[in-house]
Short mmCIF file of C-alpha atoms in Angstrom, two decimals:
data_model
loop_
_atom_site.label_atom_id
_atom_site.label_comp_id
_atom_site.label_asym_id
_atom_site.label_seq_id
_atom_site.Cartn_x
_atom_site.Cartn_y
_atom_site.Cartn_z
CA MET N 1032 0.08 -0.10 0.02
CA SER N 1033 1.62 2.94 -0.99
CA LYS N 1034 2.34 5.68 1.46
CA LYS N 1035 0.52 9.40 1.80
CA VAL N 1036 0.81 12.42 3.75
CA ASP N 1037 -2.40 12.92 5.12
CA LEU N 1038 -3.59 15.40 8.05
CA THR N 1039 -3.16 12.15 10.94
CA THR N 1040 0.32 11.45 9.34
CA ALA N 1041 1.41 14.80 9.25
CA VAL N 1042 0.74 15.57 12.60
CA LYS N 1043 2.55 12.15 13.77
CA ILE N 1044 5.17 13.60 11.75
CA MET N 1045 5.18 16.68 13.00
CA ASN N 1046 4.74 15.61 16.84
CA ALA N 1047 8.07 13.45 16.53
CA ALA N 1048 9.94 16.36 15.09
CA MET N 1049 8.68 18.67 17.91
CA LYS N 1050 9.86 15.92 20.44
CA LYS N 1051 13.35 16.20 18.61
CA ALA N 1052 13.31 19.84 19.08
CA GLN N 1053 12.43 19.67 23.08
CA GLU N 1054 15.47 17.70 23.21
CA ILE N 1055 17.92 19.81 22.01
CA GLY N 1056 16.18 22.78 23.59
CA VAL N 1057 15.11 24.80 20.18
CA PRO N 1058 12.08 26.13 19.77
CA GLU N 1059 10.90 25.68 16.12
CA ASN N 1060 8.35 26.48 13.42
CA ILE N 1061 7.54 22.86 11.46
CA ALA N 1062 5.23 22.65 8.11
CA VAL N 1063 4.37 19.54 6.10
CA VAL N 1064 3.31 19.86 2.72
CA ASP N 1065 1.91 16.89 0.49
CA GLU N 1066 2.17 15.13 -2.77
CA GLY N 1067 0.64 17.87 -4.61
CA ASN N 1068 2.78 20.51 -2.67
CA ASN N 1069 0.13 22.00 -0.56
CA LEU N 1070 0.24 22.36 2.87
CA VAL N 1071 -1.14 19.70 5.14
CA ALA N 1072 -0.28 20.84 8.62
CA PHE N 1073 1.78 23.71 10.96
CA PHE N 1074 3.29 24.39 14.17
CA ARG N 1075 5.17 27.30 15.46
CA MET N 1076 6.45 25.99 19.07
CA ASP N 1077 6.22 28.73 21.61
CA GLY N 1078 9.06 31.11 21.48
CA ALA N 1079 9.90 30.15 17.81
CA TRP N 1080 11.14 32.80 15.69
CA LEU N 1081 8.57 34.75 13.82
CA GLY N 1082 10.71 35.39 10.68
CA SER N 1083 10.64 31.53 10.43
CA ILE N 1084 7.00 30.79 10.10
CA SER N 1085 7.38 31.83 6.40
CA ILE N 1086 10.79 29.90 6.25
CA ALA N 1087 9.37 26.78 7.52
CA LEU N 1088 6.30 26.64 5.06
CA ASN N 1089 8.78 27.37 2.00
CA LYS N 1090 11.26 25.04 3.11
CA ALA N 1091 8.76 22.16 2.73
CA TYR N 1092 7.55 23.92 -0.24
CA THR N 1093 10.97 23.85 -1.82
CA SER N 1094 11.98 20.17 -0.74
CA ARG N 1095 8.73 18.92 -2.70
CA ALA N 1096 9.33 21.17 -5.50
CA PHE N 1097 12.09 19.97 -6.42
CA ASP N 1098 12.20 16.18 -4.68
CA MET N 1099 15.17 16.77 -2.61
CA SER N 1100 16.62 18.45 0.63
CA THR N 1101 16.73 22.11 0.56
CA LYS N 1102 20.62 21.85 1.57
CA GLU N 1103 20.91 19.94 -1.88
CA LEU N 1104 19.57 22.74 -3.60
CA GLY N 1105 21.38 25.32 -1.85
CA ALA N 1106 24.54 23.48 -2.92
CA MET N 1107 23.76 24.23 -6.25
CA SER N 1108 22.65 27.50 -5.88
CA GLN N 1109 26.04 29.08 -4.43
CA PRO N 1110 27.56 31.97 -6.69
CA GLY N 1111 29.36 30.30 -9.44
CA LYS N 1112 26.86 27.11 -9.35
CA PRO N 1113 24.96 25.90 -11.94
CA LEU N 1114 21.49 26.79 -10.12
CA PHE N 1115 22.81 30.52 -8.65
CA GLY N 1116 19.78 32.54 -9.31
CA ILE N 1117 16.96 29.99 -8.63
CA GLN N 1118 15.88 31.87 -5.76
CA ALA N 1119 14.00 34.36 -8.27
CA SER N 1120 11.91 31.91 -9.21
CA ASN N 1121 8.57 30.58 -7.59
CA ASP N 1122 7.33 33.69 -6.56
CA GLY N 1123 9.98 34.29 -4.28
CA ARG N 1124 9.44 30.92 -2.37
CA LEU N 1125 12.39 29.17 -2.50
CA ILE N 1126 14.43 28.53 0.23
CA ILE N 1127 18.45 27.35 -0.45
CA PHE N 1128 19.75 26.48 2.93
CA GLY N 1129 19.18 23.02 4.75
CA GLY N 1130 15.90 22.55 6.96
CA GLY N 1131 13.66 21.11 4.14
CA MET N 1132 13.54 17.15 3.42
CA PRO N 1133 11.42 15.34 1.10
CA LEU N 1134 8.68 12.60 2.50
CA LYS N 1135 9.58 9.44 0.50
CA ASP N 1136 7.41 6.44 -0.24
CA GLY N 1137 10.37 3.60 -1.43
CA GLU N 1138 11.72 6.04 -4.46
CA THR N 1139 8.88 8.61 -4.93
CA VAL N 1140 8.48 11.66 -3.21
CA VAL N 1141 5.13 12.19 -1.81
CA GLY N 1142 5.54 15.44 0.32
CA ALA N 1143 7.79 17.28 2.25
CA ILE N 1144 8.44 18.64 5.61
CA GLY N 1145 9.86 21.96 6.48
CA VAL N 1146 11.60 23.05 9.93
CA SER N 1147 12.93 26.62 10.50
CA GLY N 1148 14.01 28.25 13.82
CA GLY N 1149 17.46 27.21 14.97
CA THR N 1150 20.62 26.21 13.64
CA VAL N 1151 20.54 25.00 9.98
CA ASP N 1152 21.97 21.67 11.54
CA GLN N 1153 19.14 21.60 14.41
CA ASP N 1154 17.00 22.35 11.56
CA GLU N 1155 17.70 19.40 10.12
CA GLU N 1156 18.07 17.37 13.16
CA VAL N 1157 14.67 17.94 13.82
CA ALA N 1158 13.54 17.55 10.20
CA ALA N 1159 15.01 13.77 10.19
CA ALA N 1160 13.59 12.93 13.48
CA GLY N 1161 10.16 13.44 11.57
CA ILE N 1162 10.67 11.82 8.56
CA GLU N 1163 12.15 8.85 10.34
CA VAL N 1164 8.44 7.91 11.59
CA PHE N 1165 7.04 8.22 8.46
CA MET O 445 -4.24 35.01 34.60
CA SER O 446 -4.40 36.25 31.31
CA LYS O 447 -5.41 33.93 28.55
CA LYS O 448 -2.82 33.31 25.59
CA VAL O 449 -2.72 31.52 22.43
CA ASP O 450 0.23 29.09 22.94
CA LEU O 451 0.58 26.11 20.71
CA THR O 452 -1.07 23.77 23.49
CA THR O 453 -4.07 26.28 23.26
CA ALA O 454 -4.45 26.44 19.74
CA VAL O 455 -3.90 22.36 19.05
CA LYS O 456 -7.42 22.14 21.27
CA ILE O 457 -8.91 25.16 19.76
CA MET O 458 -8.51 23.38 16.48
CA ASN O 459 -9.42 19.66 17.65
CA ALA O 460 -12.60 21.32 18.77
CA ALA O 461 -13.08 22.71 15.52
CA MET O 462 -12.31 19.19 13.89
CA LYS O 463 -14.67 17.55 15.94
CA LYS O 464 -16.99 20.01 14.72
CA ALA O 465 -16.17 19.52 11.08
CA GLN O 466 -16.27 15.79 11.25
CA GLU O 467 -19.70 15.81 12.96
CA ILE O 468 -21.41 17.83 10.24
CA GLY O 469 -19.40 16.28 7.46
CA VAL O 470 -17.46 18.93 5.86
CA PRO O 471 -13.28 19.06 5.49
CA GLU O 472 -12.32 22.25 6.43
CA ASN O 473 -8.75 24.00 6.69
CA ILE O 474 -8.36 25.42 10.06
CA ALA O 475 -6.11 28.22 10.94
CA VAL O 476 -5.14 29.88 15.02
CA VAL O 477 -3.20 33.33 14.99
CA ASP O 478 -1.95 34.98 18.21
CA GLU O 479 -2.11 38.28 19.59
CA GLY O 480 0.70 39.56 17.88
CA ASN O 481 -1.36 38.29 14.67
CA ASN O 482 0.98 35.68 13.79
CA LEU O 483 0.13 31.95 12.67
CA VAL O 484 0.32 29.63 15.50
CA ALA O 485 -1.07 26.27 13.77
CA PHE O 486 -3.16 25.31 10.53
CA PHE O 487 -4.45 21.89 9.75
CA ARG O 488 -6.07 20.98 6.33
CA MET O 489 -8.46 18.03 6.93
CA ASP O 490 -8.25 15.37 4.46
CA GLY O 491 -9.96 16.40 1.14
CA ALA O 492 -10.54 19.99 2.18
CA TRP O 493 -10.66 22.77 -0.83
CA LEU O 494 -6.80 23.47 -1.66
CA GLY O 495 -7.96 27.39 -2.43
CA SER O 496 -9.13 27.62 1.15
CA ILE O 497 -5.95 26.95 2.59
CA SER O 498 -4.87 30.82 2.41
CA ILE O 499 -8.74 31.85 3.07
CA ALA O 500 -8.48 29.58 6.31
CA LEU O 501 -5.04 31.46 6.85
CA ASN O 502 -6.24 34.92 6.25
CA LYS O 503 -9.74 34.89 7.71
CA ALA O 504 -7.80 34.20 11.10
CA TYR O 505 -5.47 36.98 9.91
CA THR O 506 -8.65 39.39 9.18
CA SER O 507 -10.35 38.66 12.24
CA ARG O 508 -7.66 39.35 14.83
CA ALA O 509 -6.53 42.73 12.60
CA PHE O 510 -9.86 44.08 12.91
CA ASP O 511 -11.03 42.30 16.38
CA MET O 512 -14.34 41.31 14.78
CA SER O 513 -15.17 38.26 13.03
CA THR O 514 -15.00 38.46 9.14
CA LYS O 515 -18.71 38.44 8.98
CA GLU O 516 -19.48 41.66 10.68
CA LEU O 517 -16.69 43.06 8.87
CA GLY O 518 -18.09 41.82 5.47
CA ALA O 519 -21.38 43.16 6.39
CA MET O 520 -19.28 46.61 6.82
CA SER O 521 -17.59 46.16 3.30
CA GLN O 522 -20.23 46.13 0.73
CA PRO O 523 -20.93 48.06 -2.22
CA GLY O 524 -22.19 51.56 -0.75
CA LYS O 525 -21.13 50.25 3.21
CA PRO O 526 -18.34 52.52 4.81
CA LEU O 527 -15.41 50.02 4.25
CA PHE O 528 -16.18 49.31 0.87
CA GLY O 529 -12.79 48.78 -0.73
CA ILE O 530 -10.90 47.68 2.33
CA GLN O 531 -10.44 44.34 0.62
CA ALA O 532 -7.90 45.82 -1.34
CA SER O 533 -5.67 46.89 1.47
CA ASN O 534 -3.49 44.78 3.93
CA ASP O 535 -1.67 43.27 0.86
CA GLY O 536 -4.42 41.56 -0.50
CA ARG O 537 -4.74 39.51 2.63
CA LEU O 538 -8.66 40.39 4.21
CA ILE O 539 -11.28 38.21 3.92
CA ILE O 540 -15.13 39.53 3.77
CA PHE O 541 -17.08 36.90 4.36
CA GLY O 542 -17.67 34.67 7.37
CA GLY O 543 -15.59 32.39 8.73
CA GLY O 544 -13.00 34.24 10.96
CA MET O 545 -13.85 34.70 14.55
CA PRO O 546 -12.07 36.55 17.15
CA LEU O 547 -10.56 34.67 20.45
CA LYS O 548 -10.94 37.01 23.48
CA ASP O 549 -9.51 37.15 27.10
CA GLY O 550 -12.72 39.18 28.33
CA GLU O 551 -13.31 42.23 26.26
CA THR O 552 -9.46 41.72 25.07
CA VAL O 553 -8.87 40.21 21.63
CA VAL O 554 -5.44 37.91 22.15
CA GLY O 555 -6.01 36.02 18.87
CA ALA O 556 -8.37 34.39 15.92
CA ILE O 557 -8.93 31.51 14.23
CA GLY O 558 -10.21 31.11 10.32
CA VAL O 559 -11.86 28.35 8.97
CA SER O 560 -12.76 27.76 5.11
CA GLY O 561 -13.65 24.34 2.92
CA GLY O 562 -17.55 24.48 3.77
CA THR O 563 -20.32 27.17 3.38
CA VAL O 564 -19.88 30.19 5.24
CA ASP O 565 -22.35 29.09 7.96
CA GLN O 566 -20.65 25.88 7.92
CA ASP O 567 -17.45 27.43 8.65
CA GLU O 568 -18.67 29.66 10.94
CA GLU O 569 -20.22 26.82 12.96
CA VAL O 570 -16.70 24.97 12.90
CA ALA O 571 -15.17 28.54 14.15
CA ALA O 572 -17.49 28.66 17.04
CA ALA O 573 -16.88 25.23 18.29
CA GLY O 574 -13.40 26.09 18.14
CA ILE O 575 -13.85 29.38 20.24
CA GLU O 576 -15.84 27.62 22.90
CA VAL O 577 -12.82 25.80 24.36
CA PHE O 578 -10.82 28.78 25.04
CA MET A 57 6.53 82.20 4.00
CA SER A 58 4.92 78.53 2.41
CA LYS A 59 4.05 75.58 5.06
CA LYS A 60 6.15 72.30 4.96
CA VAL A 61 5.46 69.26 6.54
CA ASP A 62 8.68 68.46 8.13
CA LEU A 63 9.03 66.24 11.16
CA THR A 64 8.50 68.69 14.00
CA THR A 65 5.15 69.57 12.13
CA ALA A 66 4.01 66.35 11.37
CA VAL A 67 4.30 65.14 15.27
CA LYS A 68 2.59 68.21 16.02
CA ILE A 69 -0.60 67.14 13.74
CA MET A 70 -0.50 64.00 14.86
CA ASN A 71 -0.18 65.00 18.60
CA ALA A 72 -3.76 66.81 17.76
CA ALA A 73 -5.18 64.03 15.94
CA MET A 74 -4.29 61.64 19.55
CA LYS A 75 -6.14 64.55 21.61
CA LYS A 76 -9.33 64.40 20.01
CA ALA A 77 -8.89 60.10 19.68
CA GLN A 78 -8.69 60.06 23.29
CA GLU A 79 -11.54 62.55 23.49
CA ILE A 80 -13.58 60.34 21.72
CA GLY A 81 -12.26 57.37 23.25
CA VAL A 82 -10.93 55.11 20.14
CA PRO A 83 -7.26 54.18 19.37
CA GLU A 84 -6.45 55.02 16.23
CA ASN A 85 -3.47 54.43 13.66
CA ILE A 86 -2.30 58.18 12.44
CA ALA A 87 0.13 58.43 9.59
CA VAL A 88 1.47 61.88 7.98
CA VAL A 89 3.00 62.31 4.29
CA ASP A 90 4.73 65.42 3.11
CA GLU A 91 4.62 67.03 -0.51
CA GLY A 92 6.63 63.99 -2.11
CA ASN A 93 4.21 61.57 -0.55
CA ASN A 94 6.75 60.42 1.23
CA LEU A 95 6.41 58.96 5.21
CA VAL A 96 7.29 61.62 7.61
CA ALA A 97 5.96 59.65 10.71
CA PHE A 98 3.35 57.21 11.88
CA PHE A 99 1.96 56.56 15.41
CA ARG A 100 -0.29 53.43 16.59
CA MET A 101 -2.03 54.29 19.35
CA ASP A 102 -2.30 51.18 22.01
CA GLY A 103 -4.64 48.81 21.50
CA ALA A 104 -5.66 50.23 17.95
CA TRP A 105 -6.80 47.64 15.17
CA LEU A 106 -3.56 45.64 13.50
CA GLY A 107 -4.82 45.59 10.28
CA SER A 108 -5.51 49.48 10.48
CA ILE A 109 -1.58 50.13 10.27
CA SER A 110 -1.63 49.63 6.97
CA ILE A 111 -4.88 51.51 6.11
CA ALA A 112 -3.48 54.28 7.80
CA LEU A 113 -0.28 54.81 5.80
CA ASN A 114 -2.41 54.04 2.67
CA LYS A 115 -4.96 56.75 3.44
CA ALA A 116 -2.30 59.41 4.03
CA TYR A 117 -0.60 57.96 0.30
CA THR A 118 -4.14 58.26 -1.43
CA SER A 119 -5.01 61.50 -0.05
CA ARG A 120 -1.77 63.09 -1.40
CA ALA A 121 -1.85 61.03 -4.26
CA PHE A 122 -4.99 62.72 -5.64
CA ASP A 123 -5.01 65.91 -3.62
CA MET A 124 -8.33 65.20 -2.12
CA SER A 125 -9.65 63.41 1.05
CA THR A 126 -10.05 59.54 0.71
CA LYS A 127 -13.67 60.15 1.04
CA GLU A 128 -14.03 62.32 -1.89
CA LEU A 129 -12.06 59.75 -3.82
CA GLY A 130 -14.13 56.56 -2.46
CA ALA A 131 -17.38 58.53 -3.88
CA MET A 132 -16.04 58.42 -7.43
CA SER A 133 -14.98 54.84 -6.87
CA GLN A 134 -18.47 53.31 -6.07
CA PRO A 135 -19.75 50.58 -8.55
CA GLY A 136 -21.04 52.82 -11.54
CA LYS A 137 -19.04 55.83 -11.05
CA PRO A 138 -16.64 57.35 -12.98
CA LEU A 139 -13.32 56.02 -11.02
CA PHE A 140 -14.70 52.78 -9.99
CA GLY A 141 -11.81 49.96 -10.60
CA ILE A 142 -9.24 52.69 -9.45
CA GLN A 143 -8.11 50.51 -6.70
CA ALA A 144 -6.04 48.38 -8.73
CA SER A 145 -3.61 50.83 -9.36
CA ASN A 146 -1.07 52.38 -7.55
CA ASP A 147 0.32 48.49 -6.54
CA GLY A 148 -3.28 48.33 -4.43
CA ARG A 149 -1.82 51.05 -1.75
CA LEU A 150 -5.11 53.20 -2.30
CA ILE A 151 -8.08 53.30 0.41
CA ILE A 152 -11.48 54.84 -1.32
CA PHE A 153 -13.18 55.52 2.58
CA GLY A 154 -12.80 58.11 4.68
CA GLY A 155 -9.77 59.23 7.05
CA GLY A 156 -7.28 60.79 4.87
CA MET A 157 -7.50 64.24 4.13
CA PRO A 158 -5.00 66.73 2.26
CA LEU A 159 -2.94 69.07 4.64
CA LYS A 160 -2.90 72.44 2.15
CA ASP A 161 -0.81 75.77 1.90
CA GLY A 162 -3.37 77.90 0.86
CA GLU A 163 -4.63 75.85 -2.29
CA THR A 164 -1.82 73.97 -2.80
CA VAL A 165 -1.68 70.18 -1.34
CA VAL A 166 1.84 69.62 0.72
CA GLY A 167 0.96 66.89 2.21
CA ALA A 168 -1.67 64.32 4.21
CA ILE A 169 -2.88 62.90 7.08
CA GLY A 170 -4.43 59.24 7.11
CA VAL A 171 -6.36 57.93 10.45
CA SER A 172 -7.35 54.50 10.94
CA GLY A 173 -8.79 52.37 13.79
CA GLY A 174 -12.49 53.65 14.37
CA THR A 175 -15.59 54.21 12.25
CA VAL A 176 -14.90 56.42 9.16
CA ASP A 177 -16.70 59.31 10.97
CA GLN A 178 -14.37 58.93 14.15
CA ASP A 179 -11.30 58.78 11.45
CA GLU A 180 -11.86 61.58 9.81
CA GLU A 181 -12.93 63.99 12.79
CA VAL A 182 -9.52 62.98 14.20
CA ALA A 183 -7.80 63.85 10.95
CA ALA A 184 -9.74 66.94 10.90
CA ALA A 185 -8.11 67.74 14.19
CA GLY A 186 -5.02 67.24 13.42
CA ILE A 187 -5.63 69.33 9.74
CA GLU A 188 -6.70 72.39 12.41
CA VAL A 189 -3.25 72.41 13.75
CA PHE A 190 -1.28 72.77 10.48
CA MET I 1238 6.70 43.78 35.60
CA SER I 1239 7.04 42.51 32.50
CA LYS I 1240 8.69 45.34 29.87
CA LYS I 1241 5.98 46.45 26.70
CA VAL I 1242 6.62 48.17 24.05
CA ASP I 1243 3.47 50.38 23.76
CA LEU I 1244 3.53 53.67 21.99
CA THR I 1245 4.93 55.96 24.76
CA THR I 1246 7.60 53.52 25.50
CA ALA I 1247 8.25 53.57 21.60
CA VAL I 1248 8.59 57.43 21.49
CA LYS I 1249 11.11 57.58 24.31
CA ILE I 1250 13.31 55.23 22.41
CA MET I 1251 12.93 57.24 19.34
CA ASN I 1252 13.69 60.31 20.93
CA ALA I 1253 16.79 58.90 22.59
CA ALA I 1254 17.64 57.61 18.99
CA MET I 1255 17.01 61.07 17.18
CA LYS I 1256 19.55 62.72 20.09
CA LYS I 1257 22.27 61.05 18.93
CA ALA I 1258 21.58 61.21 15.15
CA GLN I 1259 21.37 64.96 15.80
CA GLU I 1260 24.84 64.39 17.42
CA ILE I 1261 26.52 62.81 15.00
CA GLY I 1262 24.54 64.96 12.25
CA VAL I 1263 23.15 62.38 10.40
CA PRO I 1264 19.42 62.37 9.65
CA GLU I 1265 18.04 59.29 10.19
CA ASN I 1266 14.93 57.21 9.42
CA ILE I 1267 13.85 55.35 13.11
CA ALA I 1268 10.61 52.47 13.31
CA VAL I 1269 9.79 50.81 16.69
CA VAL I 1270 8.04 47.30 16.70
CA ASP I 1271 6.10 45.67 19.27
CA GLU I 1272 6.34 41.97 20.48
CA GLY I 1273 3.84 41.00 17.27
CA ASN I 1274 6.49 42.52 14.97
CA ASN I 1275 3.69 44.93 14.24
CA LEU I 1276 4.95 48.63 13.79
CA VAL I 1277 4.32 50.84 16.52
CA ALA I 1278 6.18 53.83 15.57
CA PHE I 1279 8.01 55.81 12.88
CA PHE I 1280 9.95 59.03 12.12
CA ARG I 1281 11.76 60.30 9.59
CA MET I 1282 14.37 63.23 10.18
CA ASP I 1283 14.08 66.35 7.96
CA GLY I 1284 16.63 65.07 5.19
CA ALA I 1285 17.13 61.59 5.59
CA TRP I 1286 17.05 59.54 2.66
CA LEU I 1287 13.62 58.53 1.27
CA GLY I 1288 15.05 54.93 0.32
CA SER I 1289 15.47 54.38 4.10
CA ILE I 1290 12.10 54.49 4.64
CA SER I 1291 11.30 51.08 4.42
CA ILE I 1292 14.90 50.17 4.70
CA ALA I 1293 14.25 51.17 8.68
CA LEU I 1294 10.84 49.69 8.90
CA ASN I 1295 12.01 46.57 7.69
CA LYS I 1296 15.36 46.21 9.90
CA ALA I 1297 13.30 46.81 12.63
CA TYR I 1298 10.92 43.99 11.34
CA THR I 1299 14.15 41.56 10.69
CA SER I 1300 15.41 41.98 13.83
CA ARG I 1301 12.12 40.97 15.51
CA ALA I 1302 11.74 38.44 13.29
CA PHE I 1303 14.97 36.58 14.03
CA ASP I 1304 15.37 37.98 17.70
CA MET I 1305 18.97 39.07 17.27
CA SER I 1306 20.76 42.29 15.15
CA THR I 1307 20.42 42.46 11.36
CA LYS I 1308 24.30 42.99 11.70
CA GLU I 1309 24.19 39.37 13.25
CA LEU I 1310 21.81 37.88 10.72
CA GLY I 1311 24.00 39.11 7.75
CA ALA I 1312 27.08 37.86 8.83
CA MET I 1313 25.19 34.24 8.87
CA SER I 1314 23.75 35.17 5.42
CA GLN I 1315 26.67 36.33 3.18
CA PRO I 1316 27.78 33.54 0.22
CA GLY I 1317 28.66 30.75 1.19
CA LYS I 1318 27.57 31.39 5.25
CA PRO I 1319 24.70 29.33 6.47
CA LEU I 1320 22.21 31.35 5.62
CA PHE I 1321 22.69 32.29 2.39
CA GLY I 1322 19.64 33.55 0.36
CA ILE I 1323 17.34 34.19 3.42
CA GLN I 1324 17.08 37.70 2.17
CA ALA I 1325 14.30 36.06 -0.24
CA SER I 1326 11.91 35.03 2.37
CA ASN I 1327 9.55 36.86 4.51
CA ASP I 1328 8.16 38.81 0.79
CA GLY I 1329 11.80 40.41 0.63
CA ARG I 1330 11.43 42.15 4.11
CA LEU I 1331 14.55 41.13 5.50
CA ILE I 1332 17.57 43.59 5.72
CA ILE I 1333 20.92 41.97 6.03
CA PHE I 1334 23.21 44.42 7.16
CA GLY I 1335 23.61 46.70 10.58
CA GLY I 1336 20.90 48.77 11.82
CA GLY I 1337 18.13 46.91 13.66
CA MET I 1338 18.76 45.51 17.02
CA PRO I 1339 16.19 43.76 19.57
CA LEU I 1340 14.50 45.43 22.55
CA LYS I 1341 14.85 42.91 24.90
CA ASP I 1342 13.11 41.98 28.77
CA GLY I 1343 15.68 40.19 30.35
CA GLU I 1344 16.50 37.30 27.69
CA THR I 1345 13.00 37.69 25.89
CA VAL I 1346 12.87 39.83 23.02
CA VAL I 1347 9.90 42.01 23.04
CA GLY I 1348 10.31 44.43 19.94
CA ALA I 1349 13.10 46.22 17.74
CA ILE I 1350 14.46 49.04 16.75
CA GLY I 1351 15.17 49.86 13.09
CA VAL I 1352 17.43 52.71 11.88
CA SER I 1353 18.50 53.36 8.17
CA GLY I 1354 19.97 56.97 6.59
CA GLY I 1355 23.87 56.84 7.51
CA THR I 1356 26.48 55.01 7.25
CA VAL I 1357 25.90 50.92 8.79
CA ASP I 1358 28.27 51.98 11.86
CA GLN I 1359 26.60 55.17 12.28
CA ASP I 1360 22.67 53.47 12.23
CA GLU I 1361 23.98 50.80 14.66
CA GLU I 1362 24.98 53.71 16.79
CA VAL I 1363 21.79 55.36 17.04
CA ALA I 1364 19.83 52.28 17.26
CA ALA I 1365 21.93 51.44 20.33
CA ALA I 1366 21.03 54.75 21.94
CA GLY I 1367 17.66 54.21 21.61
CA ILE I 1368 17.89 50.62 23.12
CA GLU I 1369 19.43 52.42 26.14
CA VAL I 1370 16.58 53.86 27.34
CA PHE I 1371 14.68 51.00 27.18
#
């Protein structure tokens, strides 16, 4: 049976991510999108950066948009790299640093999670904890 | 002690709203904002209209922006009424039909809920169920 | 000597407007622009509607943009009237209901005040109190 | 008692900042936002750059959005640094050079000031003078 990012699944992913965020002591914004790259659920943990609301939403969006982590896209988007300038596309919604990761059913991307509120490493650790329960 | 729309509270409100939505059989998008009009949490129930994602978010925004329900604001914004044209303000984020309602601590508005996915009457019934548990 | 909307003058206008707002018991957002239609000063009174921040700014902008009150512009912009649709211009910054009024040096418009937070009548009363001290 | 950025407080902060700006002879744009990252007050000193109106507003916004100075955010956002590309987020409102600083109640950020009109060093000196009286 194929895996699907419905609301119950999204909340399960977000709760696992939040648990990790609490463990490492960083309040995070967490967003999950589905196969159609449409928002399913969002949580702002108490005290999380306000400026990271849109970044979490857009990390999830970016990751599903290109079926890779935002860190991988970021590596290709540095000055001198093949995708430098990609950020100007997609109505300014692309985030090119870590914290967005695809949700996969086997090899197929069926959604994504976006986390923002800590360092990029922390955001990735929290996103990975969410993916683990998918 | 003053009431505050933290994440735990927002999820409690959204769960009560979702329960009502399930009772009346309408999949809804539900958003909650806090006192500063910043997003705290969002749920899209399975099968809810995709175009209602931004409407739910913006109903919550609109209701906190003017400390009244979106239905009340809508009544003042019809052609010939005092606020006709208001929806062009606030970067196009204002929704002027029902489904957004303020969350109050006594007389003070400390947040809002926005619901979109059904008829306006259904959206208001679902939003009211969320407010009831605040 | 010609009159000019410098910062000292803008603050004087805004203080007079605030005094009126306090008298009638309505927290208002108040903005003043100069001859070049650039923002000089802005105050949000405690408890004023958050959604009225941009409306106050844009009422001042609109009034200087067309050298008339936003109420007058609004009358011309209703369905069936000559300027219906004008709101889609000026990057969505035009407000077509009362509360924005020009600041004049004789017949010449040299700035404007915008007030938002109460009823349209209250906003106009507060704006007029500001203009009186210019 | 917790500190709050109400209008009286914001004007006090801005007056202290203006005094410093006058001392060093640079006309500045100065903005203050509150805990919810909503604008409380703005002053453009006579002769201050028009292009710095939105920069001052957005420096205050940026600083509250990430609870740090815009200088600190800027250091993390250079090419090759972890947050390179962040300024495309938040609808283009982020400023990644100095002049925005958080207003703190102990360790909690409850608002921010943004200053633009001089060199980055001057803007920071003026912002710091505002923060000192909070």
